[in-house]
Structure formats: C-alpha cells, structure tokens
Amino acid sequence: MAETFPLSKTTLSDNNEKRISTPDLIKLNIGGQSFCCKIATLKSRAFDSKLARFVQSSHEAKLFMCDAYFMETNEYFFERTPKLFASIYKYYSSGALHRPLDVCEVEFYTELVYWNISEDQISPCCWPRSNHLSDSLDDLSNTSKKRSLENLTLRERIYAITEGDGTICSLIFTSLSIGFVLISVLGLVLGSIHEFQVPINKKGNISKRYNDTEPPSPIPPGPEMFEPHPFFDYVETTCIVWFTIEYCLRIFVAPKKISFVFELLNIVDLIAILPFYLELSLTIFGFDSSSLKNVQGAFLVVRILRVLRVVRILKLGRYSAGMRTFALTLRSSAKQLGMMGMVLCTGVIFFSTLIYYVEKDEPLTQFTSIPSAFWFVLVTMTTVGYGDSVPITTAGKLIASGAIVSGVLVLALPITIIVDSFMRVSGSHQPTSFGPPKNIPPNNNNNNNFNHGNSSFPPPSQSSSQHQQHPSAALPTTSSLSRTSPTNSISKKPLNENIHFTALKKSVHTFYFSLHFTKPFITILICINNSFYHGAI
C-alpha cells in the first residue's frame, strides 16, 4: 500500500492551495508535477486503462495502486517521468496520442504499458517504424507484469487476478467464470425441455428423491408434476460452488466490504447464488416442489427464486466490453430515456382516455375501461400493432392514427440521440488509429537511444550514418502524400477509415428513419384489415 503522509511546506509549490472537494476532479502528482484531470474524461477515453480503473476505485484501493498519497494537497503520487506522462495527459484530454520526437520509443512504450494503454491508440504520424519493435514490446509487457506481481501481497495478487490484469492466471480465472456462467444458463434452458424432465415420483410419494425418515407422504390428486433431470441438479450445484468461491474471493480482497456489496455487478453475483441457497434451506426444512404446491404463495416464491437464476447471464457483463459499452450508452442517455418515457406515458394516458370515451358505448368494444386501452395505445404508439384489439368506430380509428403519428415523433428523435451516444461511446473505446500497418518500411530515424540501458532489446541494424538523420526525415512531405505508392497509402488509411465510419453512421440513421416512418403506414393497413375481418367496415 502507498504511504500516506502530509507534505512539508518546503516540498509544496503552494502550501495555501485549497483542497479540491468536487468529486468530478482528481489530482495526480507525477514525479513531483501536479496534473488535474476530470474523472469522466479518464473513464470515457480508455475504460480499461490503469487511470480509468484508478478513478473508479475506492480511496483504499487507490492507495494500493499509487506510490504515495499527499493528504495536504489531496494528490495521488506516481513515481513516473512527468515528461512522458504529459503525452498521456494530452491523450486523455484530446483523444490523440503522440510520441515526442526526443523520447526513445521503448521508453515511451514502457510508459504505455505501465498505464495500460494500447499502442494502437498512437496517432498515425507517430507510428513505430522499426520492424523489431513489436517483439521487444511484447517482452517488455510480459516483464512489466511479472515484476509488478512479484511485489504484491497475497491479497493484492488475488485482487489483480479477479479484476483481470491480463496475466495468465487472470485469463484462466476469467475463462472459468465465463464457462461456468454459460454452462449454468445452458442447464437452465435444457432443463425446461420436456424430454429432459422426469416426474417428481411415479409411485405417488416424494420420499424417493429425499431420504426422509418419516413415512412417505402422498401427492395430492392433480396433474403430474415434472422437474429437470437430476443431472442438471449436479451441474447446478457445481456452478454454484464456483460462483460462491468467486464471490467470497471478491469480498475478501475488496478494500471496502459494504461498498462492494452494493455495487451493481456484485448485486448480480449475489442474486445469481442466493436463490439456490434459499431453495436448499426450504428442502432441508422438509419442503419441496410437491409439498409447496398446496401452500398458498410458497410455491410462487420458489418459482420466482428459480426464475432469478437467469440473472446469471448478466455476469457476462463483467467480462464483455460490448455489454459495458451498452451500459455506458444507457447511462449517458439517461436524460433522453427519461424524457422519452415521460412523453410516452403522457401519450398513452391521453389517447387511452380519448379512445375509451369514443368506443365504450359500442356493443363489441374491447375498451371497457381506460386501463384496458393502455395496451392498445402502447403497441400503437410504438408502431408494433399486434392487432389483438382494434377500434370499431371511425373516430376511434382517427384517434389510433393520431397515436401512431405521435408515437413516431416521440420515439424517433430520442432514439437518434441514443444512436449518436452509442456511436460516440463505442468510438471512444476503439483504437483511434486502427493499428499500425504491418508492412512498414524500416525507418532510418532509430538511434542508439533504443537501448537506453536495457540489454534485453537488441540495437537496430542500421548504419551509423542512418542513426544521425534528423527526426523530421521520417515524416512524409505534402508532395509525397499525394502520390499513390504503397508506402504513402499508409497516411491515407486512417482518413479513409474515418470517412467510412461517418458514412456508416449516416447509413444507420437513414435506414432507421426509413424503417421507422414506414412502419406507421403498415400498422394502419393492419388495423384496416382487422376491421374488415371483424366486420366493422
């Protein structure tokens, strides 16, 4: 854990500096130089980077991740080079990652490995030009992770493994967790198929499965009850054992136990295992499916507990970047979703009231009350149109048409905003440069700084005259960019891909609008067809 100590007045540039109290900012001290960052920026730019995980952790967890904490200035200290971190700070603020020309490539990539930022985020103008650099970076990444784990305690190692630090042990743990989740959900699905079910007891008692000492109790007369094959019980028990071990490990290494329990993903983990133990406790006290069927409400409780088992599939959100992106999209679009829900509820109540008073006196009306019209107006405004209930009068059909048009206006505009938010969130989590090209000609810009005291990386095989070239020689000129040679096409690739991304975004919007504005006319035709079918027209 990092040391926590107040700084003396001589070590502070401004001892009277006010402590930042707003939760939207965080102060970092990198090698003695202070950096103030927005927490939202650090979380949205690279959600799996070290700083993104750092700002989302509790204060106790931050002390494990940093090197020291200055209480007087509320700064988390990292013993890194400020000059190198300045480029990373600019990346978080602007989205472009550039390597200074006077910095060794390996030294810069060492800093990226420390902050867990992918080299794919580097802008095209700063792509590495040496052919052997990628192998050196792999060795550097593995060595850095190995050295960082050697200095951790047992609790810190377990925390690193369970939170996914990219090591082999972490990958194995993650793979096992995903595998058990998939097996558990698959067993739940297959257990509902009749071919994989068996009667509770063909002989009319419930003592065959449970070794009770009491005499067998007869099953009440009624339809025969089925349950999944006992094999699925063994699978369920095995998965629950793993989920319990995983949950207990996470609680053990959590810096704040109470905050850990009330986090969303941890609540999902608890709900995934809690129904099993509640149902097991009922079985221990002598209650099972057949006996609980005669107890009012108890059998329903057991069924609800079994339904909650499907929540386990949400555990995949811990390991899926796509689900996390979707969750971030919903969170960033919370205002739009709230506005859409409020306007939709207002429209449902308004049109339900109108159609009820117009249709209530008809002999074959299906709208016997305002709440009974909620379903029709809801599926009409969302342009679904099941056709299970239709208006009979002409005025009712006009009201339904108004509900369709209102639904298009209500849903179309907020959803396009949500689509933009999804594009923005997913785009911020993708490599900005789409990765460096594979066949890049070797650059003559490499110098002996590549070794920089690290003997594990071999020096480049260039002549001494090539080492003395000016760094600007590696940059393409304006005239060279206009040529169509394979080498110069490298500089055009990110621009073309950005154009394709923008075109794809416009195509998605165009397709959505065309589909959304076509559905109302199809719905109106369905309503007219149903009216003919019921003899109303």
XYZ file of C-alpha atoms in Angstrom:
537
model
C 0.000 0.000 0.000
C 1.192 3.518 -0.746
C 2.448 5.671 2.093
C 0.073 8.330 3.365
C 1.793 11.395 4.766
C 1.433 15.180 4.847
C 3.959 17.186 2.863
C 6.112 19.823 4.483
C 5.827 23.426 3.388
C 9.168 23.288 1.601
C 8.038 20.466 -0.665
C 4.865 22.192 -1.771
C 4.847 24.799 -4.500
C 1.846 26.471 -2.912
C 1.111 25.461 0.656
C -2.061 27.557 0.752
C -3.587 25.687 -2.158
C -7.200 24.760 -1.451
C -8.112 21.114 -1.356
C -10.359 20.093 -4.217
C -13.674 18.948 -2.818
C -15.605 18.351 -6.002
C -15.960 14.658 -6.898
C -15.669 15.456 -10.606
C -11.898 16.090 -10.483
C -8.888 14.115 -9.327
C -5.376 15.390 -8.645
C -2.360 13.337 -9.668
C 1.254 14.012 -8.764
C 3.541 12.533 -11.414
C 7.173 12.741 -10.367
C 6.572 15.979 -8.442
C 4.436 17.683 -11.109
C 0.700 18.059 -10.473
C -1.957 17.158 -13.010
C -5.677 17.848 -12.508
C -7.984 15.607 -14.527
C -11.719 15.168 -14.971
C -12.882 11.785 -13.723
C -15.412 11.474 -16.551
C -12.666 12.073 -19.134
C -10.416 9.390 -17.661
C -13.302 6.899 -17.622
C -14.591 7.556 -21.135
C -11.333 7.793 -23.096
C -9.933 4.321 -22.344
C -12.202 2.415 -19.976
C -9.719 -0.430 -19.379
C -6.648 1.727 -18.722
C -4.990 1.989 -15.336
C -6.240 5.511 -14.699
C -9.802 4.569 -15.672
C -9.778 1.754 -13.121
C -7.999 4.038 -10.666
C -10.672 6.746 -10.611
C -13.458 4.159 -10.256
C -11.828 2.524 -7.236
C -12.316 3.422 -3.603
C -9.772 5.504 -1.723
C -8.280 2.404 -0.080
C -7.909 0.714 -3.460
C -6.258 3.843 -4.874
C -3.636 3.614 -2.134
C -2.743 0.124 -3.362
C -2.361 1.350 -6.943
C -0.376 4.560 -6.385
C 3.036 5.076 -4.776
C 2.072 7.671 -2.165
C -0.744 9.968 -1.089
C -0.318 13.615 -0.091
C -3.106 14.445 2.344
C -2.397 18.176 2.411
C -2.974 18.606 -1.312
C -5.185 15.543 -1.865
C -2.796 14.225 -4.536
C -2.060 10.631 -5.515
C 1.642 10.296 -6.254
C 3.090 8.113 -9.026
C 6.858 7.808 -9.357
C 6.926 8.275 -13.124
C 8.504 10.766 -15.528
C 6.338 13.910 -15.913
C 7.547 14.500 -19.462
C 6.284 11.121 -20.638
C 3.027 11.443 -18.736
C 2.372 14.794 -20.423
C 1.734 12.955 -23.704
C -0.654 10.577 -21.946
C -2.410 13.524 -20.285
C -2.909 15.119 -23.713
C -4.296 11.802 -24.977
C -6.969 11.747 -22.273
C -7.927 15.364 -22.927
C -7.851 15.390 -26.743
C -8.030 11.741 -27.825
C -4.770 11.899 -29.816
C -1.676 10.099 -28.543
C 1.636 11.472 -29.860
C 5.184 10.405 -29.010
C 7.698 13.220 -28.501
C 10.490 13.091 -31.076
C 13.212 13.386 -28.426
C 11.937 10.367 -26.462
C 13.147 6.822 -27.016
C 10.489 4.540 -28.491
C 10.982 1.796 -25.910
C 10.903 4.313 -23.066
C 7.639 5.722 -24.395
C 6.121 2.275 -24.846
C 7.242 1.339 -21.336
C 5.117 4.210 -20.082
C 2.145 2.985 -22.145
C 2.499 -0.485 -20.641
C 2.546 0.976 -17.133
C -0.656 2.964 -17.706
C -2.208 0.033 -19.611
C -2.798 1.999 -22.804
C -2.681 0.061 -26.056
C -0.082 1.064 -28.623
C -2.923 1.006 -31.161
C -4.029 4.356 -29.740
C -0.914 6.082 -31.124
C -1.692 8.551 -33.891
C -0.574 7.559 -37.422
C 2.078 10.276 -37.565
C 3.876 8.659 -34.618
C 3.605 5.003 -35.611
C 6.781 2.985 -34.925
C 8.949 2.422 -37.995
C 11.250 -0.342 -36.748
C 10.427 -3.928 -37.688
C 11.711 -5.480 -34.487
C 9.926 -3.123 -32.091
C 6.734 -5.195 -31.721
C 8.629 -8.236 -30.408
C 10.509 -6.019 -27.965
C 7.251 -4.519 -26.730
C 5.770 -7.968 -26.078
C 8.790 -8.865 -23.964
C 8.519 -5.530 -22.201
C 4.841 -6.029 -21.390
C 5.370 -9.531 -20.023
C 8.385 -8.435 -17.956
C 6.493 -5.467 -16.528
C 3.524 -7.596 -15.478
C 5.800 -10.222 -13.946
C 7.749 -7.653 -11.926
C 4.576 -5.925 -10.748
C 3.122 -9.203 -9.447
C 6.312 -10.135 -7.619
C 5.965 -7.121 -5.307
C 2.325 -7.786 -4.368
C 0.961 -9.483 -1.275
C -1.351 -12.497 -1.481
C -4.449 -10.339 -1.142
C -3.221 -7.934 -3.819
C -2.433 -10.820 -6.171
C -5.921 -12.250 -5.729
C -7.348 -8.787 -6.372
C -5.298 -8.470 -9.566
C -6.414 -11.914 -10.763
C -10.119 -11.393 -10.051
C -10.157 -7.922 -11.608
C -8.409 -9.074 -14.800
C -4.871 -7.714 -15.048
C -4.072 -9.581 -18.276
C -1.804 -12.262 -16.773
C -2.175 -15.984 -17.491
C -3.770 -16.646 -14.094
C -6.246 -13.847 -14.676
C -7.141 -15.161 -18.133
C -7.682 -18.661 -16.716
C -9.879 -17.281 -13.928
C -11.907 -15.219 -16.400
C -12.304 -18.168 -18.783
C -13.515 -20.409 -15.960
C -16.028 -17.806 -14.813
C -17.409 -17.337 -18.317
C -17.536 -21.106 -18.829
C -19.479 -21.728 -15.619
C -21.926 -18.942 -16.466
C -22.589 -20.426 -19.905
C -22.926 -23.958 -18.508
C -25.335 -22.759 -15.817
C -27.535 -20.888 -18.290
C -27.428 -23.819 -20.727
C -28.515 -26.195 -17.961
C -31.372 -23.858 -17.040
C -32.556 -23.762 -20.663
C -32.252 -27.500 -21.322
C -33.927 -28.324 -18.010
C -37.129 -26.671 -19.235
C -37.441 -29.067 -22.210
C -39.941 -31.870 -21.562
C -37.597 -34.547 -22.939
C -35.056 -33.672 -20.230
C -37.591 -33.762 -17.398
C -38.739 -36.600 -15.152
C -41.833 -36.968 -12.955
C -41.312 -35.976 -9.340
C -42.272 -39.522 -8.277
C -44.031 -42.080 -10.393
C -45.074 -44.061 -7.305
C -47.091 -41.246 -5.770
C -44.811 -40.126 -2.959
C -41.904 -37.772 -2.533
C -39.616 -39.965 -0.451
C -37.677 -41.414 -3.367
C -35.529 -38.380 -4.030
C -35.098 -37.155 -0.465
C -34.033 -39.642 2.202
C -36.603 -38.733 4.828
C -37.081 -40.800 7.970
C -40.809 -40.043 8.033
C -43.340 -42.202 6.156
C -43.939 -41.277 2.527
C -46.473 -38.516 2.028
C -48.919 -38.990 -0.825
C -49.047 -36.500 -3.654
C -52.391 -34.700 -3.810
C -54.529 -35.569 -6.793
C -53.917 -33.356 -9.763
C -51.783 -33.094 -12.878
C -48.487 -34.922 -12.761
C -45.580 -32.650 -11.881
C -42.258 -32.738 -13.685
C -38.847 -31.391 -12.803
C -35.464 -31.313 -14.577
C -33.384 -34.466 -14.662
C -31.159 -34.949 -11.566
C -28.108 -34.481 -13.803
C -28.979 -30.786 -14.076
C -29.036 -30.578 -10.280
C -25.433 -31.771 -10.179
C -24.467 -29.227 -12.841
C -26.285 -26.515 -10.909
C -24.539 -27.421 -7.661
C -21.113 -27.410 -9.328
C -21.706 -23.983 -10.856
C -22.999 -22.590 -7.564
C -19.871 -23.804 -5.771
C -17.713 -21.885 -8.252
C -19.893 -18.758 -8.065
C -19.742 -18.869 -4.265
C -15.952 -19.186 -4.250
C -15.671 -16.326 -6.729
C -17.986 -14.089 -4.690
C -16.171 -14.856 -1.433
C -12.796 -14.123 -3.041
C -14.022 -10.770 -4.294
C -15.348 -9.878 -0.845
C -12.075 -10.968 0.757
C -9.920 -8.700 -1.417
C -12.373 -5.782 -1.569
C -10.980 -2.678 0.193
C -14.476 -1.599 1.313
C -16.763 -4.536 2.011
C -20.008 -2.555 2.328
C -19.422 -0.554 -0.852
C -18.510 -3.785 -2.630
C -21.802 -5.468 -1.707
C -23.909 -2.610 -3.081
C -22.162 -2.345 -6.461
C -24.352 -3.348 -9.398
C -22.265 -6.238 -10.740
C -21.758 -7.606 -7.238
C -25.505 -7.477 -6.597
C -25.922 -9.546 -9.759
C -23.371 -12.044 -8.422
C -25.286 -12.303 -5.146
C -28.649 -12.766 -6.869
C -27.070 -15.491 -9.007
C -26.298 -17.682 -5.972
C -28.908 -16.597 -3.410
C -31.926 -18.493 -4.901
C -30.027 -21.788 -4.741
C -29.326 -21.471 -1.026
C -32.864 -20.287 -0.244
C -34.348 -23.245 -2.098
C -31.837 -25.551 -0.416
C -32.891 -24.259 3.003
C -36.545 -24.982 2.172
C -35.580 -28.514 1.182
C -33.675 -29.002 4.441
C -36.777 -27.998 6.401
C -38.858 -30.591 4.545
C -40.409 -28.519 1.768
C -40.116 -29.390 -1.900
C -41.996 -28.629 -5.108
C -44.875 -31.038 -4.490
C -45.466 -30.110 -0.851
C -45.187 -26.376 -1.502
C -47.836 -26.588 -4.203
C -50.555 -26.768 -1.523
C -49.102 -23.875 0.495
C -50.601 -20.633 -0.738
C -47.907 -18.292 -2.060
C -44.966 -20.515 -1.112
C -44.861 -22.349 -4.436
C -44.923 -18.995 -6.241
C -41.955 -17.826 -4.170
C -39.964 -20.912 -5.162
C -40.755 -20.326 -8.822
C -39.647 -16.716 -8.558
C -36.382 -17.871 -6.995
C -35.853 -20.262 -9.886
C -36.588 -17.534 -12.409
C -33.914 -15.360 -10.780
C -31.328 -17.907 -11.877
C -31.448 -16.397 -15.350
C -29.847 -13.262 -13.866
C -26.551 -15.151 -14.051
C -26.264 -14.306 -17.710
C -25.725 -10.690 -16.616
C -22.479 -11.848 -15.009
C -21.046 -11.857 -18.519
C -21.195 -8.055 -18.388
C -18.134 -8.153 -16.144
C -16.103 -9.717 -18.964
C -17.815 -8.274 -22.066
C -16.631 -4.946 -23.424
C -19.723 -4.761 -25.637
C -22.123 -5.032 -22.700
C -20.133 -2.429 -20.795
C -20.322 -0.126 -23.806
C -24.080 -0.635 -23.983
C -24.409 0.101 -20.263
C -22.347 3.278 -20.661
C -24.588 4.287 -23.558
C -27.720 3.878 -21.445
C -26.093 5.791 -18.601
C -25.028 8.670 -20.838
C -28.508 8.739 -22.429
C -30.410 8.625 -19.126
C -31.958 12.064 -19.676
C -33.149 11.180 -23.171
C -34.581 7.877 -21.973
C -36.353 9.604 -19.093
C -37.794 12.227 -21.427
C -38.948 9.558 -23.877
C -40.588 7.520 -21.104
C -42.379 10.551 -19.664
C -43.720 11.705 -23.032
C -44.716 8.134 -23.919
C -46.648 7.710 -20.652
C -48.388 11.034 -21.249
C -49.390 9.969 -24.751
C -50.628 6.569 -23.571
C -52.869 8.112 -20.910
C -54.126 10.814 -23.279
C -55.039 8.565 -26.206
C -56.390 5.812 -23.928
C -58.815 8.284 -22.402
C -59.940 9.519 -25.818
C -60.443 6.083 -27.322
C -62.283 4.816 -24.231
C -64.935 7.542 -24.329
C -65.324 7.111 -28.088
C -65.586 3.300 -28.055
C -67.193 2.475 -24.682
C -70.807 2.550 -25.925
C -70.201 0.136 -28.824
C -71.615 -3.394 -28.256
C -68.457 -5.236 -29.392
C -65.961 -2.842 -27.893
C -62.799 -4.188 -26.322
C -62.066 -0.984 -24.440
C -64.159 -1.443 -21.312
C -62.018 0.916 -19.244
C -59.159 3.350 -19.636
C -56.564 0.864 -18.299
C -57.825 -1.754 -20.770
C -56.961 0.680 -23.581
C -53.399 1.153 -22.316
C -52.139 -1.954 -24.137
C -53.663 -0.946 -27.472
C -52.306 2.608 -27.300
C -48.875 1.410 -26.173
C -48.404 -1.038 -29.067
C -49.854 1.579 -31.418
C -47.533 4.401 -30.361
C -44.529 2.086 -30.568
C -45.716 1.132 -34.110
C -45.857 -2.569 -33.207
C -49.564 -3.123 -33.899
C -50.371 -6.678 -32.828
C -53.979 -6.352 -33.994
C -55.408 -8.213 -30.990
C -57.627 -5.205 -30.219
C -58.805 -2.616 -32.746
C -61.143 0.383 -32.668
C -64.555 -0.029 -34.264
C -65.792 3.500 -34.840
C -64.395 5.951 -37.348
C -63.490 8.380 -34.583
C -61.599 5.608 -32.799
C -59.600 4.882 -35.943
C -58.721 8.558 -36.308
C -57.540 8.613 -32.698
C -55.458 5.476 -33.358
C -53.907 7.163 -36.404
C -53.033 10.172 -34.267
C -51.444 7.846 -31.720
C -49.323 6.276 -34.470
C -48.060 9.631 -35.738
C -47.407 10.845 -32.194
C -45.505 7.653 -31.423
C -43.248 8.195 -34.424
C -42.449 11.731 -33.298
C -41.982 10.728 -29.667
C -39.681 7.763 -30.310
C -37.752 8.869 -33.395
C -35.935 11.914 -32.043
C -34.692 10.491 -28.703
C -33.606 7.227 -30.314
C -31.416 9.032 -32.835
C -29.780 10.842 -29.906
C -29.193 7.461 -28.256
C -27.684 6.130 -31.502
C -25.307 9.108 -31.569
C -24.398 8.422 -27.950
C -23.694 4.772 -28.744
C -21.509 5.746 -31.699
C -19.622 8.198 -29.514
C -19.133 5.774 -26.618
C -18.146 2.841 -28.826
C -15.878 5.077 -30.891
C -14.049 6.293 -27.797
C -13.329 2.672 -26.854
C -11.912 1.763 -30.264
C -8.335 2.351 -31.380
C -8.110 5.836 -32.809
C -5.520 4.859 -35.407
C -6.884 1.438 -36.301
C -3.458 -0.036 -35.571
C -0.184 0.457 -37.371
C 0.177 -1.180 -40.793
C 2.103 -4.413 -40.956
C 4.440 -3.843 -43.908
C 6.058 -0.549 -42.932
C 9.492 0.126 -44.387
C 12.189 0.437 -41.714
C 12.838 3.975 -40.600
C 16.314 5.419 -40.502
C 15.337 7.514 -37.522
C 16.236 4.906 -34.913
C 19.283 5.743 -32.842
C 21.233 4.214 -30.032
C 18.736 5.579 -27.524
C 16.715 2.478 -28.315
C 18.864 0.534 -25.866
C 18.810 3.111 -23.058
C 20.366 0.796 -20.554
C 18.053 -2.116 -21.352
C 20.113 -5.005 -22.645
C 17.072 -7.160 -23.332
C 16.329 -5.204 -26.504
C 18.772 -5.647 -29.392
C 20.003 -2.474 -31.123
C 18.697 -1.698 -34.593
C 20.723 -2.950 -37.504
C 21.244 0.394 -39.196
C 24.482 2.049 -40.130
C 25.911 4.902 -38.111
C 25.129 7.361 -40.856
C 21.493 6.423 -40.670
C 21.454 6.989 -36.918
C 22.404 10.620 -37.363
C 19.453 11.543 -39.536
C 17.193 14.310 -38.320
C 13.874 13.089 -36.878
C 11.922 15.121 -39.400
C 13.248 12.882 -42.172
C 10.783 10.217 -41.144
C 7.781 12.486 -41.636
C 6.077 12.441 -45.065
C 6.023 15.672 -47.042
C 2.946 17.225 -48.600
C 4.002 16.195 -52.080
C 4.616 12.623 -51.042
C 1.127 12.330 -49.576
C -0.395 12.989 -52.987
C 1.337 10.033 -54.554
C -0.274 6.619 -54.729
C 2.650 4.433 -53.809
C 2.065 1.613 -51.298
C 4.217 3.372 -48.708
C 2.377 6.672 -48.871
C -1.004 4.980 -48.721
C -0.317 4.408 -45.033
C -1.013 8.045 -44.259
C -4.310 7.905 -46.127
C -5.679 4.831 -44.373
C -6.950 6.444 -41.128
C -8.595 9.278 -43.094
C -10.379 6.828 -45.388
C -11.499 4.706 -42.465
C -12.841 7.784 -40.671
C -14.776 8.671 -43.820
C -16.161 5.131 -43.974
C -17.126 5.326 -40.286
C -19.004 8.603 -40.886
C -20.722 7.138 -43.943
C -21.729 4.069 -41.945
C -23.154 6.286 -39.221
C -25.222 8.240 -41.763
C -26.410 4.988 -43.348
C -27.595 3.697 -39.973
C -29.562 6.900 -39.372
C -31.072 6.818 -42.868
C -32.088 3.173 -42.527
C -33.611 3.794 -39.103
C -35.660 6.794 -40.260
C -36.917 4.989 -43.358
C -37.894 1.951 -41.309
C -39.451 3.982 -38.512
C -41.540 6.178 -40.819
C -42.696 3.210 -42.925
C -43.996 1.169 -40.003
C -46.947 3.502 -39.214
C -48.448 3.044 -42.676
C -48.076 -0.714 -42.368
C -49.742 -0.545 -38.956
C -52.650 1.475 -40.351
C -53.137 -1.124 -43.086
C -53.142 -3.876 -40.459
C -55.774 -2.004 -38.426
C -57.967 -1.572 -41.514
C -57.539 -5.251 -42.368
C -58.522 -6.287 -38.835
C -61.531 -4.015 -39.008
C -62.656 -5.773 -42.197
C -62.026 -9.117 -40.517
C -64.212 -8.233 -37.530
C -66.922 -6.873 -39.818
C -66.613 -3.330 -38.597
C -66.290 -1.907 -42.121
